[in-house]
Amino acid sequence: MRISLKLSRIKPSATLAMNAKAQELKAQGVSVISLAVGEPDFPTPAHVKAAAVAALDADFTRYTPVPGIPELRDAVGGYFGRFYGVTPPREAVIVSNGGKQALFNLFTSLLNPGEEVLIPAPYWVSYPDMTILAGGVPVPVPTDPEDDFLVSVEALDKACSPNSRVLVLNSPSNPTGCCYTREQLDAIMEWAVSRNIFVISDEIYDQLVYAPSEPASCVGWWQKHPENVAVVNGLAKSFAMTGWRIGYCVAHPDLIKAQSKIQGQSTSNVCSFAQKGAVAALTGSYDCVAEMRAAFKRRRDLAMEVVSTWEGVRCPNPGGAFYLFPDVSARYNAATPDSTTLCTRILEEAKVALVPGAAFGDDRCVRFSYAVDDNTLLAALEAVGKVLKS
Ligand code: GLU
């Protein structure tokens, strides 16, 4: 089979691949715990499901406008108004098939061949591959666990070139869970905007931030510099709606039109009745989100308590999301010299699926998703701890 050269440079999504591997083993009867994929274990809140069911019953099943139904675009504007005091107008909002499609749209809309994308590492697995698919060049900017894996202006300055076009920010971060403070974010935004570098701020975990950390959005920077900033978010993580595929982007209206062109030629609208569910989520009560946030915080604390007893393992205490990204390189040896071999060993011996840090651009680490119930989490950590000690 002849596949395009462009695709030969793209890797399959490691997070999805690892999850598929765990599911495959489960299907064979092997009792595997998957801490591989980043997916809330809670059901979608009842009022959100009810709104989608009502829309189906009312035959709301036809094409909708490509950038989303007007009430959902307005609800997205209202979301930012409610939490961050900035209400983007309808023409500055597009609804996409998950945050993933919004990101893909942005890279495709912004990049010319050879233009560079600064990606603080560790990074979410899909940023570099999306950059390559869009004809750009990913430039990872390394960070360290001692600095909570947060990138500094100095490191960005060093990595920047005349070809730098885009910087991707992701706070809270997947895979580290670490969050930038308002001040840190502002310093980076100032740096980028003054160099005319476009910032894509992926804020998909903004509802999952644990006190004393505080959510910090770039939507205020978008308001001040609409030609330099886009904010991406979605409902998958905050409302346990991964399968619904509801993401959105706030950007300059011209950039929204560009993204709409891509969607119009590829996927058309997001599922009609899913959009109605999304309106109910964004405009309804956030008590359900607060409950899930409290559960994730408790699990983070449980997991950190265990991981901090692992000798030689360094893991910053993450302020958000539902991942731990410990540096386990002190446990590497001749037989398990890297994160991939270690994760294979952990899967074989502990029957726990993790994602190797190499997939996120940091081979010293492995990623745990703690979006599972407390007992499963503790059992998985105990089993992994045994492998690491042996
Ligand atoms: N973003 C989640 C993760 O990192 C879901 C899987 C994916 O789309 O990569 O596990």
Short mmCIF file of N, CA and C in Angstrom, two decimals, residues 158-312:
data_model
loop_
_atom_site.label_atom_id
_atom_site.label_comp_id
_atom_site.label_asym_id
_atom_site.label_seq_id
_atom_site.Cartn_x
_atom_site.Cartn_y
_atom_site.Cartn_z
N LYS A 158 16.09 31.22 24.10
CA LYS A 158 17.17 30.41 23.54
C LYS A 158 16.67 29.58 22.34
N ALA A 159 15.43 29.10 22.43
CA ALA A 159 14.91 28.21 21.39
C ALA A 159 14.33 28.97 20.19
N CYS A 160 14.08 30.25 20.41
CA CYS A 160 13.40 31.07 19.40
C CYS A 160 14.32 31.35 18.21
N SER A 161 13.75 31.42 17.01
CA SER A 161 14.54 31.76 15.82
C SER A 161 13.69 32.70 14.95
N PRO A 162 14.26 33.25 13.89
CA PRO A 162 13.44 34.11 13.02
C PRO A 162 12.26 33.34 12.40
N ASN A 163 12.35 32.02 12.41
CA ASN A 163 11.25 31.21 11.84
C ASN A 163 10.16 30.86 12.85
N SER A 164 10.35 31.25 14.11
CA SER A 164 9.35 30.88 15.12
C SER A 164 8.04 31.60 14.82
N ARG A 165 6.98 30.83 14.72
CA ARG A 165 5.68 31.42 14.39
C ARG A 165 4.67 31.25 15.51
N VAL A 166 4.75 30.07 16.17
CA VAL A 166 3.72 29.73 17.16
C VAL A 166 4.39 29.22 18.44
N LEU A 167 3.78 29.52 19.58
CA LEU A 167 4.15 28.91 20.86
C LEU A 167 2.90 28.21 21.38
N VAL A 168 3.06 26.96 21.84
CA VAL A 168 1.92 26.26 22.43
C VAL A 168 2.06 26.27 23.95
N LEU A 169 1.05 26.75 24.63
CA LEU A 169 1.02 26.70 26.09
C LEU A 169 -0.11 25.78 26.52
N ASN A 170 0.13 25.04 27.59
CA ASN A 170 -0.87 24.08 28.05
C ASN A 170 -0.81 24.04 29.58
N SER A 171 -1.74 24.77 30.20
CA SER A 171 -1.77 24.87 31.66
C SER A 171 -3.20 24.73 32.16
N PRO A 172 -3.47 23.76 33.06
CA PRO A 172 -2.59 22.70 33.55
C PRO A 172 -2.10 21.82 32.40
N SER A 173 -0.93 21.25 32.63
CA SER A 173 -0.28 20.51 31.55
C SER A 173 -0.66 19.04 31.52
N ASN A 174 -0.83 18.56 30.33
CA ASN A 174 -0.81 17.12 30.06
C ASN A 174 0.55 16.90 29.41
N PRO A 175 1.49 16.18 29.98
CA PRO A 175 1.35 15.11 30.95
C PRO A 175 1.71 15.45 32.40
N THR A 176 2.13 16.68 32.74
CA THR A 176 2.71 16.85 34.08
C THR A 176 1.68 17.27 35.13
N GLY A 177 0.58 17.88 34.71
CA GLY A 177 -0.41 18.40 35.65
C GLY A 177 0.02 19.74 36.25
N CYS A 178 1.21 20.21 35.91
CA CYS A 178 1.71 21.45 36.52
C CYS A 178 1.02 22.67 35.90
N CYS A 179 0.91 23.72 36.69
CA CYS A 179 0.17 24.93 36.27
C CYS A 179 1.08 26.15 36.36
N TYR A 180 0.93 27.05 35.41
CA TYR A 180 1.60 28.35 35.51
C TYR A 180 0.77 29.25 36.41
N THR A 181 1.46 30.09 37.19
CA THR A 181 0.72 31.11 37.94
C THR A 181 0.34 32.22 36.95
N ARG A 182 -0.58 33.07 37.36
CA ARG A 182 -0.98 34.22 36.53
C ARG A 182 0.26 35.02 36.10
N GLU A 183 1.17 35.25 37.06
CA GLU A 183 2.34 36.07 36.78
C GLU A 183 3.26 35.38 35.78
N GLN A 184 3.46 34.08 35.96
CA GLN A 184 4.34 33.35 35.03
C GLN A 184 3.74 33.38 33.62
N LEU A 185 2.43 33.17 33.55
CA LEU A 185 1.76 33.16 32.26
C LEU A 185 1.87 34.54 31.59
N ASP A 186 1.66 35.58 32.38
CA ASP A 186 1.72 36.93 31.82
C ASP A 186 3.12 37.24 31.28
N ALA A 187 4.15 36.78 32.00
CA ALA A 187 5.52 37.05 31.54
C ALA A 187 5.77 36.36 30.20
N ILE A 188 5.28 35.14 30.06
CA ILE A 188 5.48 34.41 28.80
C ILE A 188 4.67 35.06 27.68
N MET A 189 3.45 35.44 27.99
CA MET A 189 2.60 36.08 26.96
C MET A 189 3.21 37.39 26.50
N GLU A 190 3.71 38.15 27.45
CA GLU A 190 4.38 39.42 27.13
C GLU A 190 5.53 39.16 26.16
N TRP A 191 6.33 38.16 26.50
CA TRP A 191 7.48 37.80 25.67
C TRP A 191 7.03 37.43 24.26
N ALA A 192 6.01 36.59 24.16
CA ALA A 192 5.57 36.09 22.84
C ALA A 192 4.96 37.22 22.00
N VAL A 193 4.06 37.95 22.62
CA VAL A 193 3.35 39.00 21.88
C VAL A 193 4.34 40.06 21.38
N SER A 194 5.33 40.39 22.22
CA SER A 194 6.29 41.42 21.80
C SER A 194 7.18 40.93 20.66
N ARG A 195 7.24 39.63 20.44
CA ARG A 195 8.02 39.08 19.32
C ARG A 195 7.13 38.65 18.16
N ASN A 196 5.84 38.97 18.28
CA ASN A 196 4.88 38.61 17.23
C ASN A 196 4.79 37.09 17.03
N ILE A 197 4.99 36.37 18.12
CA ILE A 197 4.81 34.91 18.07
C ILE A 197 3.38 34.61 18.51
N PHE A 198 2.69 33.84 17.71
CA PHE A 198 1.30 33.53 17.99
C PHE A 198 1.21 32.48 19.10
N VAL A 199 0.37 32.72 20.10
CA VAL A 199 0.25 31.75 21.20
C VAL A 199 -1.06 30.97 21.08
N ILE A 200 -0.92 29.65 21.04
CA ILE A 200 -2.09 28.77 21.17
C ILE A 200 -2.12 28.33 22.62
N SER A 201 -3.15 28.74 23.36
CA SER A 201 -3.25 28.35 24.77
C SER A 201 -4.29 27.24 24.89
N ASP A 202 -3.79 26.04 25.16
CA ASP A 202 -4.66 24.87 25.31
C ASP A 202 -5.06 24.77 26.78
N GLU A 203 -6.32 25.11 27.05
CA GLU A 203 -6.78 25.21 28.45
C GLU A 203 -7.80 24.14 28.79
N ILE A 204 -7.64 22.97 28.19
CA ILE A 204 -8.65 21.91 28.31
C ILE A 204 -8.84 21.44 29.77
N TYR A 205 -7.82 21.64 30.63
CA TYR A 205 -7.95 21.20 32.03
C TYR A 205 -8.24 22.36 32.98
N ASP A 206 -8.73 23.49 32.47
CA ASP A 206 -8.83 24.67 33.35
C ASP A 206 -9.81 24.50 34.51
N GLN A 207 -10.79 23.60 34.37
CA GLN A 207 -11.73 23.37 35.47
C GLN A 207 -11.15 22.41 36.50
N LEU A 208 -10.05 21.76 36.15
CA LEU A 208 -9.46 20.78 37.07
C LEU A 208 -8.16 21.33 37.64
N VAL A 209 -8.32 22.38 38.43
CA VAL A 209 -7.18 23.00 39.10
C VAL A 209 -7.48 22.95 40.60
N TYR A 210 -6.46 22.54 41.39
CA TYR A 210 -6.68 22.29 42.81
C TYR A 210 -6.01 23.37 43.66
N ALA A 211 -6.80 23.96 44.57
CA ALA A 211 -6.27 25.01 45.45
C ALA A 211 -5.03 24.46 46.18
N PRO A 212 -4.01 25.22 46.42
CA PRO A 212 -3.94 26.67 46.24
C PRO A 212 -3.66 27.13 44.80
N SER A 213 -3.42 26.19 43.85
CA SER A 213 -3.26 26.64 42.46
C SER A 213 -4.57 27.26 41.99
N GLU A 214 -4.47 28.18 41.06
CA GLU A 214 -5.67 28.86 40.57
C GLU A 214 -5.71 28.81 39.06
N PRO A 215 -6.90 28.64 38.47
CA PRO A 215 -6.98 28.63 37.01
C PRO A 215 -6.52 29.99 36.45
N ALA A 216 -5.80 29.95 35.35
CA ALA A 216 -5.35 31.19 34.71
C ALA A 216 -5.52 31.03 33.21
N SER A 217 -6.41 31.82 32.64
CA SER A 217 -6.68 31.71 31.20
C SER A 217 -5.91 32.78 30.43
N CYS A 218 -5.73 32.55 29.14
CA CYS A 218 -5.12 33.57 28.28
C CYS A 218 -6.17 34.37 27.53
N VAL A 219 -7.46 34.22 27.92
CA VAL A 219 -8.51 34.90 27.15
C VAL A 219 -8.38 36.43 27.26
N GLY A 220 -7.86 36.91 28.38
CA GLY A 220 -7.63 38.35 28.53
C GLY A 220 -6.58 38.84 27.52
N TRP A 221 -5.56 38.00 27.30
CA TRP A 221 -4.54 38.33 26.30
C TRP A 221 -5.12 38.28 24.90
N TRP A 222 -6.04 37.33 24.68
CA TRP A 222 -6.72 37.30 23.37
C TRP A 222 -7.49 38.60 23.15
N GLN A 223 -8.16 39.08 24.20
CA GLN A 223 -8.94 40.31 24.07
C GLN A 223 -8.03 41.49 23.71
N LYS A 224 -6.84 41.52 24.31
CA LYS A 224 -5.93 42.65 24.05
C LYS A 224 -5.18 42.49 22.72
N HIS A 225 -4.89 41.23 22.35
CA HIS A 225 -4.09 40.97 21.15
C HIS A 225 -4.74 39.86 20.31
N PRO A 226 -5.93 40.13 19.75
CA PRO A 226 -6.65 39.05 19.06
C PRO A 226 -5.89 38.46 17.87
N GLU A 227 -4.94 39.21 17.33
CA GLU A 227 -4.20 38.66 16.18
C GLU A 227 -3.04 37.79 16.61
N ASN A 228 -2.82 37.68 17.91
CA ASN A 228 -1.66 36.91 18.39
C ASN A 228 -2.00 35.75 19.32
N VAL A 229 -3.27 35.58 19.63
CA VAL A 229 -3.63 34.59 20.66
C VAL A 229 -4.88 33.82 20.26
N ALA A 230 -4.88 32.51 20.52
CA ALA A 230 -6.10 31.71 20.41
C ALA A 230 -6.19 30.85 21.66
N VAL A 231 -7.40 30.68 22.16
CA VAL A 231 -7.62 29.85 23.36
C VAL A 231 -8.45 28.64 22.94
N VAL A 232 -7.97 27.46 23.33
CA VAL A 232 -8.68 26.21 23.02
C VAL A 232 -9.16 25.58 24.32
N ASN A 233 -10.37 25.07 24.29
CA ASN A 233 -10.90 24.38 25.46
C ASN A 233 -11.95 23.39 24.95
N GLY A 234 -12.64 22.72 25.84
CA GLY A 234 -13.65 21.75 25.44
C GLY A 234 -14.30 21.15 26.66
N LEU A 235 -15.22 20.25 26.45
CA LEU A 235 -16.00 19.71 27.58
C LEU A 235 -15.55 18.33 28.02
N ALA A 236 -14.63 17.72 27.28
CA ALA A 236 -14.26 16.32 27.54
C ALA A 236 -13.83 16.10 28.98
N LYS A 237 -12.92 16.92 29.46
CA LYS A 237 -12.32 16.66 30.77
C LYS A 237 -13.17 17.25 31.89
N SER A 238 -13.70 18.46 31.70
CA SER A 238 -14.41 19.13 32.80
C SER A 238 -15.77 18.49 33.06
N PHE A 239 -16.44 18.02 31.99
CA PHE A 239 -17.79 17.47 32.17
C PHE A 239 -17.84 15.96 31.87
N ALA A 240 -16.69 15.30 31.87
CA ALA A 240 -16.65 13.85 31.58
C ALA A 240 -17.40 13.55 30.28
N MET A 241 -16.98 14.20 29.21
CA MET A 241 -17.68 14.08 27.92
C MET A 241 -16.69 13.73 26.79
N THR A 242 -15.74 12.85 27.08
CA THR A 242 -14.69 12.57 26.08
C THR A 242 -15.26 12.10 24.74
N GLY A 243 -16.25 11.20 24.80
CA GLY A 243 -16.77 10.63 23.56
C GLY A 243 -17.68 11.56 22.77
N TRP A 244 -18.11 12.64 23.39
CA TRP A 244 -19.05 13.54 22.71
C TRP A 244 -18.36 14.36 21.62
N ARG A 245 -17.08 14.58 21.79
CA ARG A 245 -16.28 15.39 20.89
C ARG A 245 -16.80 16.82 20.78
N ILE A 246 -16.72 17.53 21.87
CA ILE A 246 -17.08 18.95 21.87
C ILE A 246 -15.87 19.75 22.34
N GLY A 247 -15.23 20.41 21.38
CA GLY A 247 -14.15 21.34 21.72
C GLY A 247 -14.52 22.70 21.17
N TYR A 248 -13.75 23.70 21.54
CA TYR A 248 -14.02 25.02 20.97
C TYR A 248 -12.76 25.88 21.01
N CYS A 249 -12.81 26.93 20.21
CA CYS A 249 -11.67 27.83 20.12
C CYS A 249 -12.18 29.26 20.11
N VAL A 250 -11.47 30.12 20.83
CA VAL A 250 -11.72 31.56 20.78
C VAL A 250 -10.54 32.18 20.03
N ALA A 251 -10.81 32.91 18.98
CA ALA A 251 -9.73 33.49 18.19
C ALA A 251 -10.27 34.69 17.40
N HIS A 252 -9.37 35.36 16.71
CA HIS A 252 -9.74 36.46 15.83
C HIS A 252 -10.80 35.96 14.83
N PRO A 253 -11.84 36.74 14.55
CA PRO A 253 -12.88 36.29 13.63
C PRO A 253 -12.34 35.79 12.27
N ASP A 254 -11.26 36.38 11.79
CA ASP A 254 -10.69 35.89 10.51
C ASP A 254 -10.13 34.47 10.68
N LEU A 255 -9.55 34.23 11.85
CA LEU A 255 -9.00 32.89 12.12
C LEU A 255 -10.13 31.89 12.35
N ILE A 256 -11.23 32.36 12.88
CA ILE A 256 -12.41 31.49 13.04
C ILE A 256 -12.94 31.12 11.65
N LYS A 257 -12.95 32.10 10.73
CA LYS A 257 -13.42 31.81 9.37
C LYS A 257 -12.50 30.80 8.69
N ALA A 258 -11.21 30.95 8.91
CA ALA A 258 -10.24 30.01 8.32
C ALA A 258 -10.50 28.59 8.84
N GLN A 259 -10.73 28.48 10.14
CA GLN A 259 -10.98 27.16 10.74
C GLN A 259 -12.31 26.59 10.23
N SER A 260 -13.27 27.47 10.04
CA SER A 260 -14.58 27.05 9.55
C SER A 260 -14.44 26.48 8.13
N LYS A 261 -13.55 27.10 7.37
CA LYS A 261 -13.29 26.63 6.00
C LYS A 261 -12.75 25.19 6.06
N ILE A 262 -11.82 24.95 6.97
CA ILE A 262 -11.25 23.59 7.11
C ILE A 262 -12.34 22.60 7.51
N GLN A 263 -13.12 22.97 8.51
CA GLN A 263 -14.18 22.06 8.96
C GLN A 263 -15.22 21.84 7.87
N GLY A 264 -15.53 22.93 7.14
CA GLY A 264 -16.53 22.82 6.06
C GLY A 264 -16.08 21.87 4.96
N GLN A 265 -14.77 21.76 4.80
CA GLN A 265 -14.25 20.87 3.75
C GLN A 265 -13.84 19.51 4.29
N SER A 266 -14.00 19.31 5.58
CA SER A 266 -13.56 18.01 6.11
C SER A 266 -14.63 17.32 6.96
N THR A 267 -15.08 17.96 8.00
CA THR A 267 -15.98 17.26 8.93
C THR A 267 -17.38 17.86 9.02
N SER A 268 -17.60 19.04 8.44
CA SER A 268 -18.86 19.78 8.64
C SER A 268 -19.07 20.04 10.13
N ASN A 269 -20.35 20.06 10.55
CA ASN A 269 -20.61 20.43 11.94
C ASN A 269 -20.33 19.29 12.90
N VAL A 270 -20.16 19.69 14.17
CA VAL A 270 -20.11 18.71 15.27
C VAL A 270 -21.54 18.16 15.44
N CYS A 271 -21.65 16.90 15.82
CA CYS A 271 -22.94 16.22 16.02
C CYS A 271 -24.00 17.16 16.61
N SER A 272 -25.12 17.28 15.92
CA SER A 272 -26.14 18.29 16.26
C SER A 272 -26.63 18.17 17.71
N PHE A 273 -27.05 16.97 18.11
CA PHE A 273 -27.65 16.87 19.45
C PHE A 273 -26.58 16.91 20.56
N ALA A 274 -25.34 16.55 20.20
CA ALA A 274 -24.25 16.72 21.18
C ALA A 274 -24.06 18.21 21.49
N GLN A 275 -24.27 19.04 20.48
CA GLN A 275 -24.13 20.49 20.71
C GLN A 275 -25.18 20.98 21.71
N LYS A 276 -26.38 20.41 21.64
CA LYS A 276 -27.43 20.81 22.59
C LYS A 276 -27.04 20.39 24.02
N GLY A 277 -26.45 19.21 24.14
CA GLY A 277 -25.97 18.77 25.44
C GLY A 277 -24.90 19.73 25.96
N ALA A 278 -24.04 20.18 25.05
CA ALA A 278 -22.95 21.09 25.44
C ALA A 278 -23.50 22.42 25.93
N VAL A 279 -24.59 22.89 25.32
CA VAL A 279 -25.21 24.14 25.79
C VAL A 279 -25.67 23.95 27.24
N ALA A 280 -26.31 22.80 27.50
CA ALA A 280 -26.80 22.53 28.86
C ALA A 280 -25.62 22.49 29.84
N ALA A 281 -24.51 21.89 29.42
CA ALA A 281 -23.34 21.81 30.31
C ALA A 281 -22.81 23.20 30.63
N LEU A 282 -22.58 23.99 29.58
CA LEU A 282 -21.91 25.28 29.78
C LEU A 282 -22.79 26.29 30.51
N THR A 283 -24.10 26.20 30.31
CA THR A 283 -24.98 27.22 30.91
C THR A 283 -25.62 26.75 32.21
N GLY A 284 -25.43 25.48 32.56
CA GLY A 284 -26.10 24.94 33.76
C GLY A 284 -25.24 25.06 35.01
N SER A 285 -25.60 24.24 35.99
CA SER A 285 -24.88 24.26 37.27
C SER A 285 -23.51 23.60 37.11
N TYR A 286 -22.52 24.15 37.82
CA TYR A 286 -21.18 23.57 37.80
C TYR A 286 -20.91 22.74 39.06
N ASP A 287 -21.97 22.40 39.80
CA ASP A 287 -21.78 21.58 41.00
C ASP A 287 -21.16 20.23 40.64
N CYS A 288 -21.61 19.67 39.52
CA CYS A 288 -21.09 18.36 39.09
C CYS A 288 -19.58 18.46 38.82
N VAL A 289 -19.16 19.58 38.27
CA VAL A 289 -17.73 19.77 37.98
C VAL A 289 -16.95 19.86 39.29
N ALA A 290 -17.54 20.59 40.25
CA ALA A 290 -16.88 20.75 41.56
C ALA A 290 -16.73 19.38 42.25
N GLU A 291 -17.75 18.53 42.10
CA GLU A 291 -17.67 17.20 42.72
C GLU A 291 -16.55 16.37 42.09
N MET A 292 -16.47 16.41 40.76
CA MET A 292 -15.42 15.62 40.09
C MET A 292 -14.05 16.19 40.44
N ARG A 293 -13.97 17.51 40.51
CA ARG A 293 -12.69 18.15 40.86
C ARG A 293 -12.24 17.69 42.25
N ALA A 294 -13.18 17.62 43.19
CA ALA A 294 -12.84 17.20 44.55
C ALA A 294 -12.33 15.75 44.55
N ALA A 295 -12.96 14.90 43.74
CA ALA A 295 -12.52 13.50 43.67
C ALA A 295 -11.11 13.41 43.07
N PHE A 296 -10.86 14.19 42.03
CA PHE A 296 -9.53 14.15 41.40
C PHE A 296 -8.46 14.67 42.36
N LYS A 297 -8.82 15.68 43.12
CA LYS A 297 -7.84 16.23 44.08
C LYS A 297 -7.49 15.17 45.13
N ARG A 298 -8.54 14.47 45.60
CA ARG A 298 -8.31 13.43 46.62
C ARG A 298 -7.38 12.34 46.04
N ARG A 299 -7.63 11.97 44.79
CA ARG A 299 -6.80 10.93 44.17
C ARG A 299 -5.37 11.42 43.94
N ARG A 300 -5.26 12.69 43.57
CA ARG A 300 -3.91 13.24 43.40
C ARG A 300 -3.14 13.11 44.70
N ASP A 301 -3.81 13.47 45.81
CA ASP A 301 -3.15 13.41 47.11
C ASP A 301 -2.79 11.97 47.49
N LEU A 302 -3.72 11.05 47.22
CA LEU A 302 -3.45 9.62 47.49
C LEU A 302 -2.23 9.15 46.70
N ALA A 303 -2.23 9.50 45.42
CA ALA A 303 -1.16 9.03 44.53
C ALA A 303 0.18 9.65 44.91
N MET A 304 0.16 10.95 45.24
CA MET A 304 1.42 11.62 45.60
C MET A 304 2.00 11.02 46.88
N GLU A 305 1.11 10.65 47.80
CA GLU A 305 1.57 10.07 49.05
C GLU A 305 2.38 8.80 48.77
N VAL A 306 1.90 8.00 47.83
CA VAL A 306 2.60 6.75 47.51
C VAL A 306 3.87 7.03 46.71
N VAL A 307 3.73 7.83 45.66
CA VAL A 307 4.86 8.05 44.74
C VAL A 307 6.02 8.73 45.48
N SER A 308 5.69 9.59 46.47
CA SER A 308 6.79 10.28 47.16
C SER A 308 7.60 9.34 48.05
N THR A 309 7.10 8.10 48.25
CA THR A 309 7.91 7.14 49.04
C THR A 309 8.85 6.33 48.13
N TRP A 310 8.72 6.48 46.81
CA TRP A 310 9.57 5.72 45.91
C TRP A 310 10.96 6.37 45.85
N GLU A 311 11.94 5.60 46.28
CA GLU A 311 13.29 6.15 46.39
C GLU A 311 13.84 6.56 45.02
N GLY A 312 14.42 7.73 45.00
CA GLY A 312 15.09 8.19 43.78
C GLY A 312 14.13 8.72 42.71
#
